[in-house]
XYZ file of C-alpha atoms in Angstrom:
548
model
C 101.562 51.727 107.971
C 98.556 53.525 109.488
C 96.055 51.403 111.344
C 93.319 54.030 110.959
C 93.026 52.736 107.431
C 91.846 49.414 108.683
C 88.414 50.769 109.640
C 87.162 49.770 106.216
C 89.073 46.571 105.703
C 86.202 44.237 106.431
C 84.186 46.059 103.794
C 87.226 45.570 101.627
C 87.020 41.821 101.976
C 83.556 41.910 100.432
C 84.198 44.562 97.794
C 87.912 44.327 97.041
C 87.836 41.317 94.746
C 84.867 42.698 92.873
C 86.611 45.998 92.314
C 89.816 44.315 91.211
C 87.968 42.059 88.811
C 86.167 45.002 87.234
C 89.177 47.207 86.908
C 91.518 44.436 85.808
C 95.278 44.679 85.267
C 96.956 46.540 82.483
C 97.895 44.084 79.766
C 100.656 45.859 77.857
C 104.149 44.822 78.835
C 106.589 47.267 80.369
C 109.665 47.993 78.322
C 113.220 47.578 79.472
C 114.558 50.759 80.972
C 116.842 52.902 78.781
C 120.499 52.263 79.445
C 121.355 55.951 79.661
C 119.951 56.303 83.165
C 120.426 52.703 84.337
C 123.569 53.545 86.282
C 122.617 51.732 89.472
C 119.645 49.711 90.692
C 117.151 49.839 87.838
C 114.327 48.043 86.063
C 114.963 45.623 83.233
C 112.203 43.561 81.595
C 109.854 44.218 84.464
C 112.306 43.210 87.187
C 114.445 45.073 89.696
C 118.110 44.515 88.920
C 121.458 45.871 90.040
C 123.755 47.942 87.862
C 125.505 44.748 86.728
C 122.192 43.233 85.586
C 121.813 40.748 88.464
C 118.318 40.352 89.872
C 117.915 42.017 93.239
C 115.101 40.611 95.378
C 114.440 42.660 98.495
C 114.216 40.753 101.742
C 114.006 43.163 104.619
C 112.038 45.235 107.089
C 110.717 48.726 107.676
C 112.398 50.873 110.327
C 110.748 53.942 111.914
C 113.839 56.153 111.890
C 112.056 59.507 111.951
C 110.381 58.712 115.291
C 113.392 56.898 116.762
C 116.448 58.702 115.372
C 118.638 57.301 118.139
C 118.025 53.673 117.140
C 120.482 53.540 114.257
C 121.972 50.335 115.687
C 118.842 48.728 114.264
C 120.424 48.761 110.798
C 123.255 46.527 111.963
C 120.796 44.354 113.884
C 118.512 43.606 110.935
C 121.552 42.940 108.761
C 122.865 40.437 111.307
C 119.531 38.623 111.089
C 119.955 38.284 107.325
C 118.108 41.242 105.773
C 119.449 42.713 102.536
C 117.225 45.830 102.526
C 115.761 48.297 104.987
C 112.945 50.746 104.243
C 113.593 53.853 106.309
C 110.770 56.111 107.513
C 111.577 59.810 107.008
C 109.615 63.047 107.420
C 109.638 66.123 105.197
C 108.514 68.259 108.131
C 104.853 68.537 107.124
C 103.599 66.355 109.962
C 106.614 65.234 111.966
C 110.082 66.642 112.613
C 111.930 67.024 109.332
C 114.885 64.755 108.718
C 117.767 66.989 107.668
C 120.099 66.408 104.743
C 122.878 65.540 107.181
C 120.660 62.979 108.913
C 119.632 61.355 105.630
C 123.256 61.265 104.491
C 124.171 59.516 107.741
C 121.395 56.944 107.266
C 122.557 56.178 103.734
C 126.147 55.859 104.965
C 125.097 53.428 107.701
C 123.025 51.372 105.267
C 126.082 51.047 103.051
C 128.364 50.255 105.991
C 125.971 47.443 106.931
C 125.706 46.229 103.316
C 122.011 47.043 103.074
C 120.091 48.537 100.174
C 118.283 51.622 101.494
C 114.687 52.444 100.523
C 113.920 55.971 101.726
C 110.292 57.080 102.120
C 108.423 60.222 103.208
C 105.747 59.197 105.711
C 103.876 62.507 105.893
C 101.757 61.647 102.837
C 100.020 58.770 104.625
C 96.280 58.758 103.967
C 96.070 62.026 102.005
C 92.484 62.936 101.124
C 91.148 61.156 104.193
C 93.576 62.210 106.898
C 93.560 66.013 107.100
C 97.075 66.040 108.577
C 98.646 64.317 105.554
C 100.861 66.108 103.058
C 100.856 65.857 99.274
C 103.058 63.927 96.892
C 104.121 67.244 95.375
C 105.439 68.352 98.770
C 107.228 65.024 99.124
C 108.825 65.491 95.698
C 110.088 68.926 96.768
C 111.684 67.317 99.832
C 113.552 64.822 97.649
C 114.721 67.588 95.347
C 116.112 69.361 98.416
C 118.125 66.191 99.106
C 119.477 65.816 95.586
C 123.047 66.682 96.561
C 122.929 63.973 99.239
C 121.390 61.297 97.033
C 123.168 61.947 93.713
C 125.702 59.200 93.089
C 123.954 56.749 95.410
C 121.888 55.073 92.676
C 123.540 51.718 93.395
C 122.417 51.830 97.011
C 119.261 53.970 97.347
C 115.690 53.676 96.070
C 113.414 56.719 96.467
C 109.907 55.809 97.682
C 108.171 59.143 96.982
C 105.517 58.977 99.701
C 104.036 56.390 102.046
C 100.433 55.288 101.386
C 99.776 58.611 99.661
C 96.012 58.377 99.414
C 93.284 57.186 101.758
C 89.942 55.578 100.942
C 88.278 58.849 99.890
C 88.213 59.181 96.098
C 91.266 56.973 95.527
C 91.006 57.618 91.782
C 92.626 60.956 92.612
C 95.888 59.088 93.241
C 96.907 58.659 89.614
C 97.564 62.205 88.359
C 99.526 63.412 91.436
C 101.619 60.248 91.281
C 102.498 60.853 87.634
C 103.225 64.532 88.360
C 105.568 63.671 91.253
C 107.461 61.150 89.122
C 107.912 63.686 86.338
C 108.989 66.359 88.811
C 111.784 64.143 90.137
C 112.925 63.110 86.669
C 112.919 66.713 85.464
C 115.073 67.565 88.473
C 117.621 65.005 87.277
C 116.965 62.080 89.627
C 118.322 58.840 88.155
C 117.359 56.543 91.023
C 114.770 53.830 90.809
C 111.552 55.403 92.097
C 109.010 53.458 94.161
C 105.329 54.429 94.340
C 102.822 53.254 96.950
C 99.190 52.434 96.230
C 96.084 54.352 97.367
C 93.544 52.943 99.866
C 96.180 53.356 102.595
C 98.571 51.368 100.448
C 96.302 48.338 99.964
C 94.651 49.262 96.648
C 91.481 47.381 97.503
C 89.578 49.357 94.865
C 92.154 48.497 92.196
C 93.138 52.041 91.183
C 96.877 51.373 91.060
C 96.334 48.026 89.390
C 94.156 49.565 86.660
C 96.414 52.569 86.055
C 99.821 50.971 86.568
C 100.759 50.926 82.890
C 99.937 54.615 82.423
C 101.920 55.544 85.521
C 104.854 53.406 84.436
C 104.857 54.922 80.972
C 105.038 58.420 82.496
C 108.554 57.665 83.746
C 110.847 58.398 80.838
C 113.594 56.206 82.311
C 111.427 53.147 82.933
C 113.031 52.809 86.371
C 109.831 52.670 88.408
C 108.568 49.982 90.784
C 105.119 49.665 92.350
C 104.636 48.906 96.050
C 101.563 47.179 97.452
C 100.967 47.084 101.215
C 99.267 43.905 102.382
C 97.397 43.787 105.674
C 93.942 42.441 106.560
C 92.538 43.194 103.098
C 94.685 40.290 101.932
C 93.350 37.448 104.026
C 92.997 34.800 101.309
C 95.549 33.201 99.024
C 93.506 34.063 95.938
C 93.493 37.789 96.694
C 97.258 37.807 97.167
C 98.252 35.724 94.169
C 95.736 37.408 91.846
C 97.090 40.841 92.685
C 100.783 39.998 92.370
C 100.342 37.933 89.221
C 98.420 40.750 87.527
C 101.591 42.873 87.644
C 103.983 40.047 86.833
C 101.904 38.955 83.841
C 101.829 42.553 82.590
C 105.610 42.837 82.903
C 105.265 45.569 85.526
C 107.685 45.590 88.487
C 106.147 45.224 91.955
C 107.063 44.312 95.515
C 105.271 43.973 98.842
C 106.540 47.174 100.443
C 104.788 46.570 103.771
C 102.881 43.642 105.188
C 101.646 42.314 108.490
C 100.755 38.876 109.749
C 99.216 39.028 113.212
C 95.418 39.209 113.109
C 93.611 42.189 114.526
C 89.999 43.218 114.992
C 89.737 43.875 111.254
C 90.979 40.557 109.936
C 93.777 38.007 109.670
C 96.335 38.652 106.895
C 97.613 35.557 105.108
C 101.314 36.246 105.547
C 102.259 32.662 104.670
C 100.894 33.081 101.153
C 102.408 36.561 100.834
C 105.874 35.238 101.599
C 105.482 32.050 99.567
C 104.149 33.934 96.540
C 106.942 36.513 96.757
C 109.488 33.711 96.806
C 107.862 31.838 93.935
C 107.550 34.966 91.775
C 110.964 36.289 92.855
C 109.479 39.523 94.195
C 110.715 41.608 97.105
C 109.045 41.949 100.491
C 109.621 44.325 103.433
C 107.900 43.442 106.696
C 106.387 46.087 108.977
C 108.192 46.845 111.209
C 111.348 46.447 113.278
C 110.156 47.985 116.565
C 108.472 50.967 118.209
C 104.920 50.628 116.894
C 102.156 52.386 118.804
C 100.398 49.035 118.538
C 103.211 46.593 119.381
C 101.404 43.709 117.737
C 103.521 44.437 114.648
C 106.896 44.826 116.399
C 109.357 42.317 114.970
C 111.690 42.893 117.911
C 110.714 43.852 121.435
C 112.218 47.148 122.509
C 114.604 47.268 119.509
C 116.383 44.226 120.989
C 117.446 41.722 118.294
C 117.733 38.993 120.926
C 114.041 39.405 121.784
C 112.213 38.709 118.559
C 108.442 38.567 118.860
C 106.553 35.638 117.359
C 105.992 37.913 114.338
C 109.734 38.561 114.182
C 110.537 34.872 114.411
C 108.117 34.223 111.563
C 109.712 36.859 109.328
C 113.353 36.097 110.000
C 113.400 32.376 110.701
C 110.165 30.937 109.314
C 109.382 29.311 105.963
C 110.280 31.620 103.058
C 111.679 33.996 105.673
C 114.628 36.328 105.501
C 117.276 33.915 106.812
C 116.259 31.325 104.237
C 115.757 33.493 101.151
C 117.760 36.731 101.456
C 120.758 37.344 99.195
C 123.052 40.318 99.712
C 123.324 42.877 96.905
C 126.353 42.118 94.755
C 127.352 45.807 94.760
C 128.848 45.170 98.198
C 131.387 42.797 96.727
C 129.866 39.505 97.777
C 128.577 37.380 94.963
C 129.516 39.432 91.943
C 129.009 37.695 88.593
C 132.605 36.457 88.684
C 132.126 34.720 92.057
C 131.581 31.083 91.153
C 133.404 29.553 94.105
C 131.100 27.740 96.513
C 131.700 27.695 100.273
C 133.316 24.688 101.885
C 131.009 22.085 103.365
C 129.929 22.800 106.952
C 131.041 20.461 109.691
C 128.925 17.506 110.750
C 125.998 18.842 112.805
C 125.596 17.797 116.419
C 122.277 17.709 118.252
C 121.420 19.092 121.679
C 118.349 20.092 123.698
C 116.464 17.150 122.174
C 112.807 16.950 123.196
C 109.794 15.102 121.846
C 109.107 17.772 119.237
C 112.279 19.820 118.755
C 116.057 19.926 118.936
C 119.002 22.228 118.327
C 121.713 21.611 115.755
C 125.212 23.114 115.776
C 128.011 22.670 113.246
C 131.462 23.982 112.423
C 131.126 27.028 110.208
C 131.932 26.825 106.508
C 134.435 29.149 104.820
C 134.209 31.027 101.526
C 136.477 33.190 99.372
C 134.074 36.145 99.856
C 131.923 35.190 102.805
C 129.242 32.762 103.953
C 125.831 34.435 104.224
C 123.667 31.592 105.504
C 122.960 27.917 106.028
C 120.135 25.604 104.948
C 119.314 22.642 107.187
C 117.748 19.665 105.417
C 116.087 16.484 106.520
C 117.431 13.518 104.544
C 115.147 10.590 103.792
C 116.513 8.043 101.356
C 117.442 9.947 98.227
C 115.275 12.985 98.985
C 115.834 16.140 100.994
C 113.439 18.593 102.643
C 114.566 22.009 103.902
C 113.474 22.323 107.528
C 115.263 25.446 108.758
C 117.603 28.255 107.764
C 120.050 30.332 109.747
C 122.634 33.060 109.342
C 124.746 31.473 112.114
C 126.063 27.947 112.708
C 123.235 26.907 115.004
C 119.504 26.511 114.572
C 116.418 25.172 116.345
C 114.377 22.566 114.461
C 110.753 22.317 115.603
C 107.545 20.522 114.670
C 109.029 17.034 115.046
C 107.261 13.825 116.092
C 107.998 12.103 119.395
C 110.097 8.925 119.452
C 111.120 9.285 115.809
C 114.559 9.059 114.199
C 115.529 11.870 111.838
C 118.571 12.417 109.625
C 119.813 15.990 109.181
C 122.530 17.704 107.140
C 123.570 21.283 106.372
C 124.493 23.336 103.293
C 126.295 26.714 103.312
C 125.630 29.473 100.774
C 127.259 32.762 99.828
C 125.913 36.075 98.551
C 126.154 34.963 94.920
C 123.913 32.001 95.639
C 126.733 29.468 95.397
C 125.898 26.450 97.542
C 128.386 24.186 99.264
C 128.562 20.440 99.190
C 126.360 18.835 101.813
C 127.769 18.219 105.261
C 127.943 14.764 106.717
C 124.656 13.656 108.267
C 123.596 13.167 111.850
C 120.863 10.826 113.098
C 118.756 12.022 116.019
C 115.889 10.291 117.810
C 113.391 12.533 119.550
C 112.255 11.867 123.098
C 109.225 9.730 123.819
C 107.259 12.698 125.131
C 106.059 14.025 128.446
C 106.432 17.378 130.121
C 109.719 19.082 130.825
C 110.619 18.661 134.509
C 111.777 21.557 136.565
C 110.625 24.276 134.182
C 111.605 27.786 135.272
C 109.350 30.411 133.765
C 107.745 33.800 134.112
C 104.755 35.141 132.223
C 103.877 38.706 131.347
C 100.253 39.391 130.389
C 99.022 42.711 129.123
C 96.039 44.272 127.389
C 97.103 46.175 124.265
C 93.707 47.623 123.379
C 90.013 47.331 124.201
C 86.758 48.141 122.456
C 83.109 47.414 123.327
C 82.805 43.652 123.657
C 86.376 42.881 122.675
C 90.067 43.318 123.377
C 93.585 42.476 122.208
C 96.085 40.835 124.524
C 99.676 39.692 124.538
C 101.396 36.968 126.566
C 105.191 36.861 126.868
C 106.579 33.560 128.186
C 110.137 33.795 129.491
C 112.362 30.803 130.194
C 114.162 31.544 133.469
C 115.912 28.187 133.475
C 119.269 27.076 132.099
C 118.061 24.737 129.325
C 115.752 25.291 126.397
C 112.025 24.564 126.757
C 110.383 22.882 123.790
C 106.971 21.520 122.996
C 105.374 23.601 125.750
C 101.798 23.982 126.932
C 100.715 27.159 128.739
C 97.649 27.035 130.982
C 95.677 29.860 132.598
C 92.085 30.820 133.311
C 89.876 33.831 132.659
C 87.652 34.866 135.557
C 84.955 36.970 133.889
C 83.791 35.080 130.817
C 86.474 36.242 128.370
C 87.089 34.018 125.343
C 89.956 33.850 122.877
C 88.701 34.452 119.326
C 91.982 34.560 117.352
C 95.587 33.797 118.290
C 98.997 34.071 116.612
C 102.161 32.432 117.862
C 100.130 29.627 119.432
C 96.991 27.487 119.195
C 94.381 27.872 121.951
C 91.813 25.450 123.314
C 89.273 26.748 125.823
C 86.833 25.030 128.152
C 84.816 27.572 130.082
C 87.344 30.024 131.472
C 90.258 27.551 131.298
C 92.652 28.122 128.391
C 95.494 25.933 127.161
C 97.940 27.210 124.527
C 100.333 25.084 122.468
C 103.009 26.739 120.327
C 103.235 27.507 116.643
C 106.237 25.975 114.886
C 108.185 29.233 115.192
C 107.507 29.652 118.935
C 107.960 26.001 119.897
C 111.389 26.445 121.468
C 112.062 28.966 124.243
C 115.847 29.285 124.643
C 117.389 29.475 128.085
C 116.978 33.085 129.289
C 114.904 33.747 126.173
C 111.238 34.369 125.535
C 108.431 33.984 123.018
C 105.343 36.132 122.590
C 101.806 35.007 121.814
C 99.194 37.546 120.755
C 95.436 37.197 120.575
C 92.097 38.921 120.262
C 89.204 38.053 122.545
C 85.660 38.860 123.554
C 84.717 40.230 126.950
C 81.883 41.504 129.067
C 81.771 44.600 131.265
C 85.069 43.827 133.029
C 88.320 42.352 131.764
C 90.674 41.361 134.603
C 93.953 39.611 133.807
C 94.428 35.939 134.712
C 96.107 35.591 138.082
C 98.120 32.391 137.542
C 99.955 30.654 134.706
C 101.626 27.261 134.391
C 103.997 25.941 131.734
C 104.195 22.183 131.209
C 102.583 21.819 134.617
C 105.032 24.071 136.469
C 103.795 27.303 138.034
C 105.275 30.442 136.486
C 106.028 33.746 138.144
C 104.006 36.684 136.820
C 105.544 39.950 135.689
């Protein structure tokens, strides 16, 4: 990801669809990859599959390893939250400190130890042709060839993403030939891994160059083991743009995934992450969210300070929201869970019990299920007559259910699933009636407010609400006031209403519950005048909060 690229994204919104319509997708279907080099993860009939032929659908995150080499615990952390893949940022030394062969070998080893498929990418190519500091795809290919001894034999576990966003917005048609040349260079050097290629236009392909030339690029790989990666940020702010782009590849039989995407709006637009995730799930395509932590602009940090217990609202959306990682991720069968011979379903979970019941939310806990290989997750359903609706997913035996109606009786049950996708029998049900409503008495809270960035007439802010009490806070309302005419123009993680300087914020579904000693984060963009002082006081459900 490189936010410099976003300078043109509003122009993209006007021109992108036109360009894509003119250039159109390739129509010829990709062929199945030859068996001779399909020794590990490979492409078959336009889909990414494992060596045993099982579909592998990436559900994971990007991790900025090259800038934070000491944060290798992050691999275990994202796995614990349900991810099956991590895309690891590396440098070939052109722009940042080179990641050595020993370092890359250690990363691959830790991915395997944490049962994660490892996508390795060179970041130095970002924005070539527009960013003078960027390196070439040819240089990136040479770096991979220098790592051949480390990567040979890891075809079951490693995908080689030649270079990140390897072309800017300047003459993006120049992307095609260097991409083909880099692919051929790696194949001629004997690489048998699946290769991933990023799009031009800083990865977003808003001028349709990758879409128009995808078949020619695919055909240049003699093994057929090539997958295309589209990065979706504020260019993709409508459902039509997202589904049109992904379906163009699927209909052409060409493999694709969303290799990076963001959700929080910024000054350039508001990506439609809900459609991205829903479309990926419907089409059975991979997605990798940007990024775990450590962004220069923390709006896209999934976790705060690399702490898995402090997920941002963006992190909660990715891991625990609809079509999120906890709900849809399946571990690669190469790690022994869910091989084709695993047909044994987990035992039924115990009967769920409810706690922390409020007018709009509650927590459910149940006795864990068991499995001959291992339970990988749980699906919580609402039961109504003979129908069921999935309302939450979790990798542990507890979950928060939000977005409920006050003074209403609900019936819930739980299923367990394993890595092979085997699903247990349904647990016994529990009936829960939500509270009648009203504010939470005795709320203990603190609020941190900070300005992330400013520009003439506007700014981006972030509000972190911490529960300093001993019980969960649900269905909250945050109140504060601006003193110098500032107004909220966009918000994620909450819904604002403003009357003059007074602002009230109610939560999104994925920020509705603040666990005891936990926090949620709300981000926003706003307009301002000559000065932009922070609000001096905050209240939560009518109780005054400390400021930090």
